[in-house]
Amino acid sequence: MHERYEVGASEITELVRDLALKANMLLPDGLKRMIGDAYNKEKMSIAKEAFSDILKNAELAAEKNMPICQDCGLAVVFIEIGQRISVCDGSIEDAVNEGIRRAYTEGYLRKSVVKDPLFRRENSGDNTPAVIHWKITTGKDIKITVSPKGMGSENMSRIYMLKPADGAEGVIKSVVEAVRTAGPNPCPPIVLGIGIGGNFETVALASKLALLKPEGIRHRIPEYAEMENEILKRVNELGIGPGGYGGMTTVLDVHIETLPTHIAGMPVAVNICCHALRHAEGKIEGRPIDD
Ligand code: SF4
């Protein structure tokens, strides 16, 4: 017999609210360590100063419960939900949006969503709707990750529909070109999430998921790990540096996520994220339902 489980919509709202506030105000520790390392090895004084300001800003944000950046982003929410779970008192999508609404209102976070993208461009007033990505799992819990993404770096992200013959070198050159073209616009130091494979729409999602991988961990397959290291090296050789002032570190970290693809193609998505790579995750355990 397969047991069934339930979770309340209000619990989802509470968790999304808390995660959105946390993500906007606390820079992940691993990222802070990487910025600290970049500061320690930097030789140019202006670049050193920029790293120091970024770290002070993160400290102040945490201490005063203020957002790390004025652009509190589109609220990107990843939901992994067990297939045996029912949400008992409402729609899960409404619950997520209510959580975002509360966080952005109660936390005085900037609301950046316009309802119509081209003509009217009027602000929705509460940073909803969230961008929600769903994954069904076999578990009996709901895992939620909230990752607000500012548009300064999202605007600089790119998709390339490469040919299989372009190989690893083609991928690396495309990534370096995307970062070179972006210059100081995505608020470096940056983190790169790179999707390879899939098709036009799935490669973009893979690149965003790549950004959420643990800091400093290389790909489990040696060839991809080598590519990540090579991209780190070549992008840092561009010398864009923190804030675009020049310096040794333009990119803090690189992660590749791969997908099966078509024999005739090799899509590549480069998701550039600024140093404010904000994300927080939490879980709700399902309660068994008595039949
Ligand atoms: S790119 Fe990042 S750091 Fe720059 S304004 Fe946007 S969210 Fe803030």
PDB file of C-alpha atoms and ligand atoms in Angstrom:
ATOM      1  CA  MET A   1       0.000   0.000   0.000  1.00  0.00           C
ATOM      2  CA  HIS A   2       1.282   3.490  -0.886  1.00  0.00           C
ATOM      3  CA  GLU A   3       0.843   5.939   1.943  1.00  0.00           C
ATOM      4  CA  ARG A   4      -0.336   9.433   1.131  1.00  0.00           C
ATOM      5  CA  TYR A   5       0.842  12.641   2.762  1.00  0.00           C
ATOM      6  CA  GLU A   6      -0.398  16.187   3.071  1.00  0.00           C
ATOM      7  CA  VAL A   7       1.032  19.653   3.496  1.00  0.00           C
ATOM      8  CA  GLY A   8      -0.921  22.828   4.215  1.00  0.00           C
ATOM      9  CA  ALA A   9      -0.864  25.682   1.695  1.00  0.00           C
ATOM     10  CA  SER A  10      -0.296  28.070   4.603  1.00  0.00           C
ATOM     11  CA  GLU A  11       2.896  26.185   5.540  1.00  0.00           C
ATOM     12  CA  ILE A  12       4.164  26.689   1.991  1.00  0.00           C
ATOM     13  CA  THR A  13       3.372  30.398   2.176  1.00  0.00           C
ATOM     14  CA  GLU A  14       5.242  30.744   5.491  1.00  0.00           C
ATOM     15  CA  LEU A  15       8.298  28.896   4.220  1.00  0.00           C
ATOM     16  CA  VAL A  16       8.446  30.841   0.931  1.00  0.00           C
ATOM     17  CA  ARG A  17       8.136  34.110   2.864  1.00  0.00           C
ATOM     18  CA  ASP A  18      10.967  33.196   5.237  1.00  0.00           C
ATOM     19  CA  LEU A  19      13.224  31.954   2.433  1.00  0.00           C
ATOM     20  CA  ALA A  20      12.650  35.047   0.279  1.00  0.00           C
ATOM     21  CA  LEU A  21      13.565  37.315   3.206  1.00  0.00           C
ATOM     22  CA  LYS A  22      16.605  35.219   4.119  1.00  0.00           C
ATOM     23  CA  ALA A  23      17.850  35.002   0.514  1.00  0.00           C
ATOM     24  CA  ASN A  24      17.602  38.763   0.044  1.00  0.00           C
ATOM     25  CA  MET A  25      19.426  39.612   3.261  1.00  0.00           C
ATOM     26  CA  LEU A  26      22.073  36.923   3.787  1.00  0.00           C
ATOM     27  CA  LEU A  27      24.822  36.182   1.299  1.00  0.00           C
ATOM     28  CA  PRO A  28      25.662  32.433   1.436  1.00  0.00           C
ATOM     29  CA  ASP A  29      28.778  31.730   3.573  1.00  0.00           C
ATOM     30  CA  GLY A  30      30.582  29.863   0.790  1.00  0.00           C
ATOM     31  CA  LEU A  31      30.253  32.848  -1.511  1.00  0.00           C
ATOM     32  CA  LYS A  32      31.505  35.231   1.184  1.00  0.00           C
ATOM     33  CA  ARG A  33      34.550  32.977   1.644  1.00  0.00           C
ATOM     34  CA  MET A  34      35.246  33.121  -2.103  1.00  0.00           C
ATOM     35  CA  ILE A  35      34.998  36.925  -2.127  1.00  0.00           C
ATOM     36  CA  GLY A  36      37.341  36.998   0.905  1.00  0.00           C
ATOM     37  CA  ASP A  37      39.842  34.774  -0.944  1.00  0.00           C
ATOM     38  CA  ALA A  38      39.636  37.046  -4.002  1.00  0.00           C
ATOM     39  CA  TYR A  39      40.324  40.030  -1.713  1.00  0.00           C
ATOM     40  CA  ASN A  40      43.356  38.315  -0.174  1.00  0.00           C
ATOM     41  CA  LYS A  41      45.011  37.453  -3.454  1.00  0.00           C
ATOM     42  CA  GLU A  42      44.183  40.717  -5.264  1.00  0.00           C
ATOM     43  CA  LYS A  43      47.119  43.094  -5.911  1.00  0.00           C
ATOM     44  CA  MET A  44      45.341  46.165  -7.351  1.00  0.00           C
ATOM     45  CA  SER A  45      44.241  48.526  -4.582  1.00  0.00           C
ATOM     46  CA  ILE A  46      41.021  49.681  -6.289  1.00  0.00           C
ATOM     47  CA  ALA A  47      39.952  46.071  -6.840  1.00  0.00           C
ATOM     48  CA  LYS A  48      40.833  45.208  -3.233  1.00  0.00           C
ATOM     49  CA  GLU A  49      38.670  48.103  -2.110  1.00  0.00           C
ATOM     50  CA  ALA A  50      35.769  46.882  -4.247  1.00  0.00           C
ATOM     51  CA  PHE A  51      35.953  43.401  -2.667  1.00  0.00           C
ATOM     52  CA  SER A  52      36.139  44.933   0.778  1.00  0.00           C
ATOM     53  CA  ASP A  53      33.048  47.082   0.062  1.00  0.00           C
ATOM     54  CA  ILE A  54      31.121  44.013  -1.151  1.00  0.00           C
ATOM     55  CA  LEU A  55      31.951  42.178   2.085  1.00  0.00           C
ATOM     56  CA  LYS A  56      31.077  45.173   4.274  1.00  0.00           C
ATOM     57  CA  ASN A  57      27.801  45.549   2.388  1.00  0.00           C
ATOM     58  CA  ALA A  58      26.959  41.872   3.051  1.00  0.00           C
ATOM     59  CA  GLU A  59      27.780  42.301   6.768  1.00  0.00           C
ATOM     60  CA  LEU A  60      25.610  45.411   7.059  1.00  0.00           C
ATOM     61  CA  ALA A  61      22.710  43.778   5.233  1.00  0.00           C
ATOM     62  CA  ALA A  62      22.782  40.810   7.632  1.00  0.00           C
ATOM     63  CA  GLU A  63      23.125  43.013  10.714  1.00  0.00           C
ATOM     64  CA  LYS A  64      20.386  45.485   9.822  1.00  0.00           C
ATOM     65  CA  ASN A  65      18.010  43.079   8.058  1.00  0.00           C
ATOM     66  CA  MET A  66      18.331  44.952   4.814  1.00  0.00           C
ATOM     67  CA  PRO A  67      18.579  43.616   1.272  1.00  0.00           C
ATOM     68  CA  ILE A  68      22.064  42.905  -0.103  1.00  0.00           C
ATOM     69  CA  CYS A  69      21.158  44.824  -3.252  1.00  0.00           C
ATOM     70  CA  GLN A  70      18.525  47.376  -4.196  1.00  0.00           C
ATOM     71  CA  ASP A  71      17.489  45.102  -7.068  1.00  0.00           C
ATOM     72  CA  CYS A  72      15.646  42.401  -5.136  1.00  0.00           C
ATOM     73  CA  GLY A  73      15.064  40.615  -8.408  1.00  0.00           C
ATOM     74  CA  LEU A  74      12.481  38.403  -9.951  1.00  0.00           C
ATOM     75  CA  ALA A  75      11.624  35.792  -7.337  1.00  0.00           C
ATOM     76  CA  VAL A  76      12.696  32.488  -8.898  1.00  0.00           C
ATOM     77  CA  VAL A  77      11.282  29.555  -6.922  1.00  0.00           C
ATOM     78  CA  PHE A  78      12.234  25.908  -7.435  1.00  0.00           C
ATOM     79  CA  ILE A  79       9.739  23.405  -6.028  1.00  0.00           C
ATOM     80  CA  GLU A  80      10.498  19.713  -5.663  1.00  0.00           C
ATOM     81  CA  ILE A  81       7.323  17.963  -4.584  1.00  0.00           C
ATOM     82  CA  GLY A  82       6.794  14.318  -3.711  1.00  0.00           C
ATOM     83  CA  GLN A  83       4.231  12.589  -5.915  1.00  0.00           C
ATOM     84  CA  ARG A  84       2.370  11.239  -2.860  1.00  0.00           C
ATOM     85  CA  ILE A  85       1.740  14.685  -1.401  1.00  0.00           C
ATOM     86  CA  SER A  86      -1.553  16.599  -1.467  1.00  0.00           C
ATOM     87  CA  VAL A  87      -1.683  20.296  -0.661  1.00  0.00           C
ATOM     88  CA  CYS A  88      -4.712  20.459   1.590  1.00  0.00           C
ATOM     89  CA  ASP A  89      -6.068  23.967   1.940  1.00  0.00           C
ATOM     90  CA  GLY A  90      -5.489  25.794  -1.314  1.00  0.00           C
ATOM     91  CA  SER A  91      -3.532  26.025  -4.535  1.00  0.00           C
ATOM     92  CA  ILE A  92       0.212  25.513  -4.256  1.00  0.00           C
ATOM     93  CA  GLU A  93       0.895  28.209  -6.845  1.00  0.00           C
ATOM     94  CA  ASP A  94      -1.213  30.750  -4.948  1.00  0.00           C
ATOM     95  CA  ALA A  95       0.561  29.739  -1.733  1.00  0.00           C
ATOM     96  CA  VAL A  96       3.980  30.403  -3.282  1.00  0.00           C
ATOM     97  CA  ASN A  97       2.902  33.786  -4.643  1.00  0.00           C
ATOM     98  CA  GLU A  98       1.408  34.739  -1.286  1.00  0.00           C
ATOM     99  CA  GLY A  99       4.750  33.946   0.372  1.00  0.00           C
ATOM    100  CA  ILE A 100       6.581  36.171  -2.118  1.00  0.00           C
ATOM    101  CA  ARG A 101       3.969  38.924  -1.676  1.00  0.00           C
ATOM    102  CA  ARG A 102       4.438  38.881   2.114  1.00  0.00           C
ATOM    103  CA  ALA A 103       8.240  38.820   2.007  1.00  0.00           C
ATOM    104  CA  TYR A 104       8.524  41.701  -0.437  1.00  0.00           C
ATOM    105  CA  THR A 105       5.927  43.769   1.411  1.00  0.00           C
ATOM    106  CA  GLU A 106       6.959  43.046   5.013  1.00  0.00           C
ATOM    107  CA  GLY A 107      10.694  43.205   4.214  1.00  0.00           C
ATOM    108  CA  TYR A 108      10.404  46.472   2.235  1.00  0.00           C
ATOM    109  CA  LEU A 109      12.097  44.701  -0.684  1.00  0.00           C
ATOM    110  CA  ARG A 110      11.974  46.414  -4.055  1.00  0.00           C
ATOM    111  CA  LYS A 111       9.106  45.228  -6.213  1.00  0.00           C
ATOM    112  CA  SER A 112      10.379  44.826  -9.737  1.00  0.00           C
ATOM    113  CA  VAL A 113       7.732  42.874 -11.660  1.00  0.00           C
ATOM    114  CA  VAL A 114       5.796  44.526 -14.488  1.00  0.00           C
ATOM    115  CA  LYS A 115       2.644  42.732 -15.626  1.00  0.00           C
ATOM    116  CA  ASP A 116       2.885  43.541 -19.337  1.00  0.00           C
ATOM    117  CA  PRO A 117       6.448  43.308 -20.688  1.00  0.00           C
ATOM    118  CA  LEU A 118       6.157  45.646 -23.669  1.00  0.00           C
ATOM    119  CA  PHE A 119       3.485  48.344 -23.679  1.00  0.00           C
ATOM    120  CA  ARG A 120       1.952  49.139 -20.279  1.00  0.00           C
ATOM    121  CA  ARG A 121       4.795  47.949 -18.046  1.00  0.00           C
ATOM    122  CA  GLU A 122       2.852  48.668 -14.861  1.00  0.00           C
ATOM    123  CA  ASN A 123       4.321  47.294 -11.639  1.00  0.00           C
ATOM    124  CA  SER A 124       2.361  44.384 -10.135  1.00  0.00           C
ATOM    125  CA  GLY A 125       3.026  46.072  -6.763  1.00  0.00           C
ATOM    126  CA  ASP A 126       4.080  43.005  -4.779  1.00  0.00           C
ATOM    127  CA  ASN A 127       6.791  41.312  -6.895  1.00  0.00           C
ATOM    128  CA  THR A 128       4.416  38.580  -8.033  1.00  0.00           C
ATOM    129  CA  PRO A 129       4.042  36.433  -9.968  1.00  0.00           C
ATOM    130  CA  ALA A 130       7.090  34.419  -8.986  1.00  0.00           C
ATOM    131  CA  VAL A 131       8.920  32.429 -11.655  1.00  0.00           C
ATOM    132  CA  ILE A 132       8.163  28.874 -10.514  1.00  0.00           C
ATOM    133  CA  HIS A 133       9.927  25.714 -11.690  1.00  0.00           C
ATOM    134  CA  TRP A 134       8.421  22.342 -10.742  1.00  0.00           C
ATOM    135  CA  LYS A 135       9.965  18.933 -10.256  1.00  0.00           C
ATOM    136  CA  ILE A 136       8.019  15.858  -9.155  1.00  0.00           C
ATOM    137  CA  THR A 137       9.987  13.506  -6.913  1.00  0.00           C
ATOM    138  CA  THR A 138       9.283  10.164  -5.254  1.00  0.00           C
ATOM    139  CA  GLY A 139       9.753  11.672  -1.767  1.00  0.00           C
ATOM    140  CA  LYS A 140       7.153  12.629   0.811  1.00  0.00           C
ATOM    141  CA  ASP A 141       8.267  16.179   1.340  1.00  0.00           C
ATOM    142  CA  ILE A 142       8.381  19.502  -0.468  1.00  0.00           C
ATOM    143  CA  LYS A 143      11.751  21.127  -0.980  1.00  0.00           C
ATOM    144  CA  ILE A 144      11.671  24.809  -1.852  1.00  0.00           C
ATOM    145  CA  THR A 145      14.521  27.019  -3.049  1.00  0.00           C
ATOM    146  CA  VAL A 146      14.004  30.746  -3.457  1.00  0.00           C
ATOM    147  CA  SER A 147      16.599  32.479  -5.600  1.00  0.00           C
ATOM    148  CA  PRO A 148      15.918  36.157  -6.335  1.00  0.00           C
ATOM    149  CA  LYS A 149      17.731  37.167  -9.530  1.00  0.00           C
ATOM    150  CA  GLY A 150      18.493  40.778 -10.446  1.00  0.00           C
ATOM    151  CA  MET A 151      18.131  41.835 -14.045  1.00  0.00           C
ATOM    152  CA  GLY A 152      21.552  43.477 -14.363  1.00  0.00           C
ATOM    153  CA  SER A 153      23.195  40.089 -14.675  1.00  0.00           C
ATOM    154  CA  GLU A 154      20.185  38.278 -16.168  1.00  0.00           C
ATOM    155  CA  ASN A 155      20.265  40.761 -19.078  1.00  0.00           C
ATOM    156  CA  MET A 156      23.838  39.719 -19.841  1.00  0.00           C
ATOM    157  CA  SER A 157      23.062  35.972 -19.976  1.00  0.00           C
ATOM    158  CA  ARG A 158      23.197  34.288 -23.377  1.00  0.00           C
ATOM    159  CA  ILE A 159      22.103  31.198 -25.327  1.00  0.00           C
ATOM    160  CA  TYR A 160      24.221  29.771 -28.171  1.00  0.00           C
ATOM    161  CA  MET A 161      22.926  27.043 -30.474  1.00  0.00           C
ATOM    162  CA  LEU A 162      26.325  25.453 -31.185  1.00  0.00           C
ATOM    163  CA  LYS A 163      27.037  22.522 -33.489  1.00  0.00           C
ATOM    164  CA  PRO A 164      28.422  19.275 -32.046  1.00  0.00           C
ATOM    165  CA  ALA A 165      31.643  19.849 -34.032  1.00  0.00           C
ATOM    166  CA  ASP A 166      32.276  23.048 -32.036  1.00  0.00           C
ATOM    167  CA  GLY A 167      33.341  20.785 -29.158  1.00  0.00           C
ATOM    168  CA  ALA A 168      34.591  21.852 -25.735  1.00  0.00           C
ATOM    169  CA  GLU A 169      36.647  24.686 -27.202  1.00  0.00           C
ATOM    170  CA  GLY A 170      33.517  26.116 -28.879  1.00  0.00           C
ATOM    171  CA  VAL A 171      31.690  26.085 -25.553  1.00  0.00           C
ATOM    172  CA  ILE A 172      34.582  27.744 -23.711  1.00  0.00           C
ATOM    173  CA  LYS A 173      34.967  30.446 -26.383  1.00  0.00           C
ATOM    174  CA  SER A 174      31.217  31.207 -26.256  1.00  0.00           C
ATOM    175  CA  VAL A 175      31.307  31.578 -22.470  1.00  0.00           C
ATOM    176  CA  VAL A 176      34.361  33.843 -22.560  1.00  0.00           C
ATOM    177  CA  GLU A 177      32.734  35.928 -25.316  1.00  0.00           C
ATOM    178  CA  ALA A 178      29.517  36.291 -23.275  1.00  0.00           C
ATOM    179  CA  VAL A 179      31.501  37.578 -20.283  1.00  0.00           C
ATOM    180  CA  ARG A 180      33.726  39.843 -22.413  1.00  0.00           C
ATOM    181  CA  THR A 181      30.640  41.417 -24.038  1.00  0.00           C
ATOM    182  CA  ALA A 182      28.962  41.841 -20.651  1.00  0.00           C
ATOM    183  CA  GLY A 183      31.976  43.750 -19.268  1.00  0.00           C
ATOM    184  CA  PRO A 184      31.100  45.532 -15.996  1.00  0.00           C
ATOM    185  CA  ASN A 185      27.296  45.377 -16.568  1.00  0.00           C
ATOM    186  CA  PRO A 186      26.516  42.234 -14.507  1.00  0.00           C
ATOM    187  CA  CYS A 187      28.246  43.705 -11.404  1.00  0.00           C
ATOM    188  CA  PRO A 188      31.314  41.454 -11.270  1.00  0.00           C
ATOM    189  CA  PRO A 189      32.679  39.417  -9.575  1.00  0.00           C
ATOM    190  CA  ILE A 190      30.279  36.970 -11.158  1.00  0.00           C
ATOM    191  CA  VAL A 191      29.360  33.310 -10.918  1.00  0.00           C
ATOM    192  CA  LEU A 192      28.694  31.405 -14.149  1.00  0.00           C
ATOM    193  CA  GLY A 193      26.030  28.735 -14.528  1.00  0.00           C
ATOM    194  CA  ILE A 194      26.496  26.924 -17.835  1.00  0.00           C
ATOM    195  CA  GLY A 195      23.931  24.589 -19.356  1.00  0.00           C
ATOM    196  CA  ILE A 196      25.060  22.270 -22.156  1.00  0.00           C
ATOM    197  CA  GLY A 197      22.644  20.051 -24.121  1.00  0.00           C
ATOM    198  CA  GLY A 198      18.855  19.714 -24.038  1.00  0.00           C
ATOM    199  CA  ASN A 199      17.049  22.131 -26.347  1.00  0.00           C
ATOM    200  CA  PHE A 200      16.416  25.868 -26.488  1.00  0.00           C
ATOM    201  CA  GLU A 201      14.223  26.054 -23.394  1.00  0.00           C
ATOM    202  CA  THR A 202      15.691  23.335 -21.185  1.00  0.00           C
ATOM    203  CA  VAL A 203      19.291  24.486 -21.577  1.00  0.00           C
ATOM    204  CA  ALA A 204      18.357  27.852 -20.058  1.00  0.00           C
ATOM    205  CA  LEU A 205      16.868  26.175 -16.997  1.00  0.00           C
ATOM    206  CA  ALA A 206      19.917  23.899 -16.688  1.00  0.00           C
ATOM    207  CA  SER A 207      22.175  26.961 -16.619  1.00  0.00           C
ATOM    208  CA  LYS A 208      20.126  28.510 -13.826  1.00  0.00           C
ATOM    209  CA  LEU A 209      20.190  25.278 -11.823  1.00  0.00           C
ATOM    210  CA  ALA A 210      23.964  25.163 -12.310  1.00  0.00           C
ATOM    211  CA  LEU A 211      24.203  28.452 -10.392  1.00  0.00           C
ATOM    212  CA  LEU A 212      22.723  26.738  -7.338  1.00  0.00           C
ATOM    213  CA  LYS A 213      25.443  24.073  -7.091  1.00  0.00           C
ATOM    214  CA  PRO A 214      27.598  24.218  -3.931  1.00  0.00           C
ATOM    215  CA  GLU A 215      30.389  26.794  -4.083  1.00  0.00           C
ATOM    216  CA  GLY A 216      33.815  25.576  -5.187  1.00  0.00           C
ATOM    217  CA  ILE A 217      32.712  22.024  -6.045  1.00  0.00           C
ATOM    218  CA  ARG A 218      33.784  20.871  -9.524  1.00  0.00           C
ATOM    219  CA  HIS A 219      31.729  18.670 -11.879  1.00  0.00           C
ATOM    220  CA  ARG A 220      31.794  14.947 -11.074  1.00  0.00           C
ATOM    221  CA  ILE A 221      32.897  14.082 -14.650  1.00  0.00           C
ATOM    222  CA  PRO A 222      36.595  14.975 -15.081  1.00  0.00           C
ATOM    223  CA  GLU A 223      36.246  16.441 -18.616  1.00  0.00           C
ATOM    224  CA  TYR A 224      33.559  18.891 -17.463  1.00  0.00           C
ATOM    225  CA  ALA A 225      35.519  19.691 -14.282  1.00  0.00           C
ATOM    226  CA  GLU A 226      38.504  20.514 -16.499  1.00  0.00           C
ATOM    227  CA  MET A 227      36.302  22.800 -18.616  1.00  0.00           C
ATOM    228  CA  GLU A 228      35.079  24.598 -15.482  1.00  0.00           C
ATOM    229  CA  ASN A 229      38.690  25.231 -14.437  1.00  0.00           C
ATOM    230  CA  GLU A 230      39.655  26.389 -17.927  1.00  0.00           C
ATOM    231  CA  ILE A 231      36.703  28.814 -18.034  1.00  0.00           C
ATOM    232  CA  LEU A 232      37.684  30.185 -14.602  1.00  0.00           C
ATOM    233  CA  LYS A 233      41.208  30.789 -15.875  1.00  0.00           C
ATOM    234  CA  ARG A 234      40.297  32.345 -19.231  1.00  0.00           C
ATOM    235  CA  VAL A 235      37.529  34.567 -17.877  1.00  0.00           C
ATOM    236  CA  ASN A 236      39.804  35.852 -15.118  1.00  0.00           C
ATOM    237  CA  GLU A 237      42.447  36.602 -17.744  1.00  0.00           C
ATOM    238  CA  LEU A 238      39.986  39.125 -19.226  1.00  0.00           C
ATOM    239  CA  GLY A 239      40.906  41.389 -16.294  1.00  0.00           C
ATOM    240  CA  ILE A 240      37.437  42.956 -15.944  1.00  0.00           C
ATOM    241  CA  GLY A 241      37.688  42.675 -12.146  1.00  0.00           C
ATOM    242  CA  PRO A 242      35.243  43.596  -9.377  1.00  0.00           C
ATOM    243  CA  GLY A 243      32.897  46.374 -10.428  1.00  0.00           C
ATOM    244  CA  GLY A 244      34.741  46.478 -13.773  1.00  0.00           C
ATOM    245  CA  TYR A 245      37.705  48.291 -12.151  1.00  0.00           C
ATOM    246  CA  GLY A 246      40.189  45.683 -13.374  1.00  0.00           C
ATOM    247  CA  GLY A 247      41.902  43.043 -11.273  1.00  0.00           C
ATOM    248  CA  MET A 248      42.639  39.370 -10.926  1.00  0.00           C
ATOM    249  CA  THR A 249      39.138  38.048 -10.209  1.00  0.00           C
ATOM    250  CA  THR A 250      36.207  38.562 -12.566  1.00  0.00           C
ATOM    251  CA  VAL A 251      34.565  35.186 -11.964  1.00  0.00           C
ATOM    252  CA  LEU A 252      34.391  33.531  -8.542  1.00  0.00           C
ATOM    253  CA  ASP A 253      32.980  30.187  -9.550  1.00  0.00           C
ATOM    254  CA  VAL A 254      31.819  28.184 -12.603  1.00  0.00           C
ATOM    255  CA  HIS A 255      29.359  25.289 -12.719  1.00  0.00           C
ATOM    256  CA  ILE A 256      28.306  23.177 -15.682  1.00  0.00           C
ATOM    257  CA  GLU A 257      25.025  21.255 -15.838  1.00  0.00           C
ATOM    258  CA  THR A 258      24.469  18.872 -18.765  1.00  0.00           C
ATOM    259  CA  LEU A 259      21.388  17.382 -20.439  1.00  0.00           C
ATOM    260  CA  PRO A 260      20.914  14.731 -23.131  1.00  0.00           C
ATOM    261  CA  THR A 261      20.478  16.414 -26.522  1.00  0.00           C
ATOM    262  CA  HIS A 262      19.779  15.841 -30.236  1.00  0.00           C
ATOM    263  CA  ILE A 263      22.428  14.258 -32.476  1.00  0.00           C
ATOM    264  CA  ALA A 264      22.536  17.438 -34.586  1.00  0.00           C
ATOM    265  CA  GLY A 265      22.863  20.033 -31.861  1.00  0.00           C
ATOM    266  CA  MET A 266      24.666  21.319 -28.804  1.00  0.00           C
ATOM    267  CA  PRO A 267      22.787  24.190 -27.135  1.00  0.00           C
ATOM    268  CA  VAL A 268      24.787  26.180 -24.596  1.00  0.00           C
ATOM    269  CA  ALA A 269      23.291  28.647 -22.116  1.00  0.00           C
ATOM    270  CA  VAL A 270      25.449  30.978 -20.078  1.00  0.00           C
ATOM    271  CA  ASN A 271      23.634  32.314 -17.039  1.00  0.00           C
ATOM    272  CA  ILE A 272      25.672  35.122 -15.558  1.00  0.00           C
ATOM    273  CA  CYS A 273      24.982  35.961 -11.937  1.00  0.00           C
ATOM    274  CA  CYS A 274      26.449  38.907 -10.069  1.00  0.00           C
ATOM    275  CA  HIS A 275      28.190  38.451  -6.717  1.00  0.00           C
ATOM    276  CA  ALA A 276      24.714  38.756  -5.121  1.00  0.00           C
ATOM    277  CA  LEU A 277      23.981  35.112  -5.906  1.00  0.00           C
ATOM    278  CA  ARG A 278      21.094  34.903  -3.469  1.00  0.00           C
ATOM    279  CA  HIS A 279      19.388  31.666  -2.596  1.00  0.00           C
ATOM    280  CA  ALA A 280      17.863  29.951   0.418  1.00  0.00           C
ATOM    281  CA  GLU A 281      16.246  26.562   0.697  1.00  0.00           C
ATOM    282  CA  GLY A 282      13.979  24.727   3.086  1.00  0.00           C
ATOM    283  CA  LYS A 283      11.802  21.644   3.358  1.00  0.00           C
ATOM    284  CA  ILE A 284       8.332  20.694   4.617  1.00  0.00           C
ATOM    285  CA  GLU A 285       7.764  17.073   5.605  1.00  0.00           C
ATOM    286  CA  GLY A 286       4.401  15.674   4.525  1.00  0.00           C
ATOM    287  CA  ARG A 287       2.082  14.401   7.289  1.00  0.00           C
ATOM    288  CA  PRO A 288       0.627  10.918   6.713  1.00  0.00           C
ATOM    289  CA  ILE A 289      -3.076  11.017   5.784  1.00  0.00           C
ATOM    290  CA  ASP A 290      -5.257   8.493   7.618  1.00  0.00           C
ATOM    291  CA  ASP A 291      -7.561   6.750   5.140  1.00  0.00           C
TER     292      ASP A 291
HETATM  293  S1  SF4 B   1      23.392  42.735 -11.109  1.00  0.00           S
HETATM  294 FE1  SF4 B   1      23.272  41.978  -9.015  1.00  0.00          FE
HETATM  295  S2  SF4 B   1      24.499  43.383  -7.755  1.00  0.00           S
HETATM  296 FE2  SF4 B   1      24.078  44.371  -9.746  1.00  0.00          FE
HETATM  297  S3  SF4 B   1      22.246  45.597  -9.373  1.00  0.00           S
HETATM  298 FE3  SF4 B   1      21.564  43.632 -10.190  1.00  0.00          FE
HETATM  299  S4  SF4 B   1      21.183  42.327  -8.392  1.00  0.00           S
HETATM  300 FE4  SF4 B   1      22.381  44.079  -7.720  1.00  0.00          FE
END
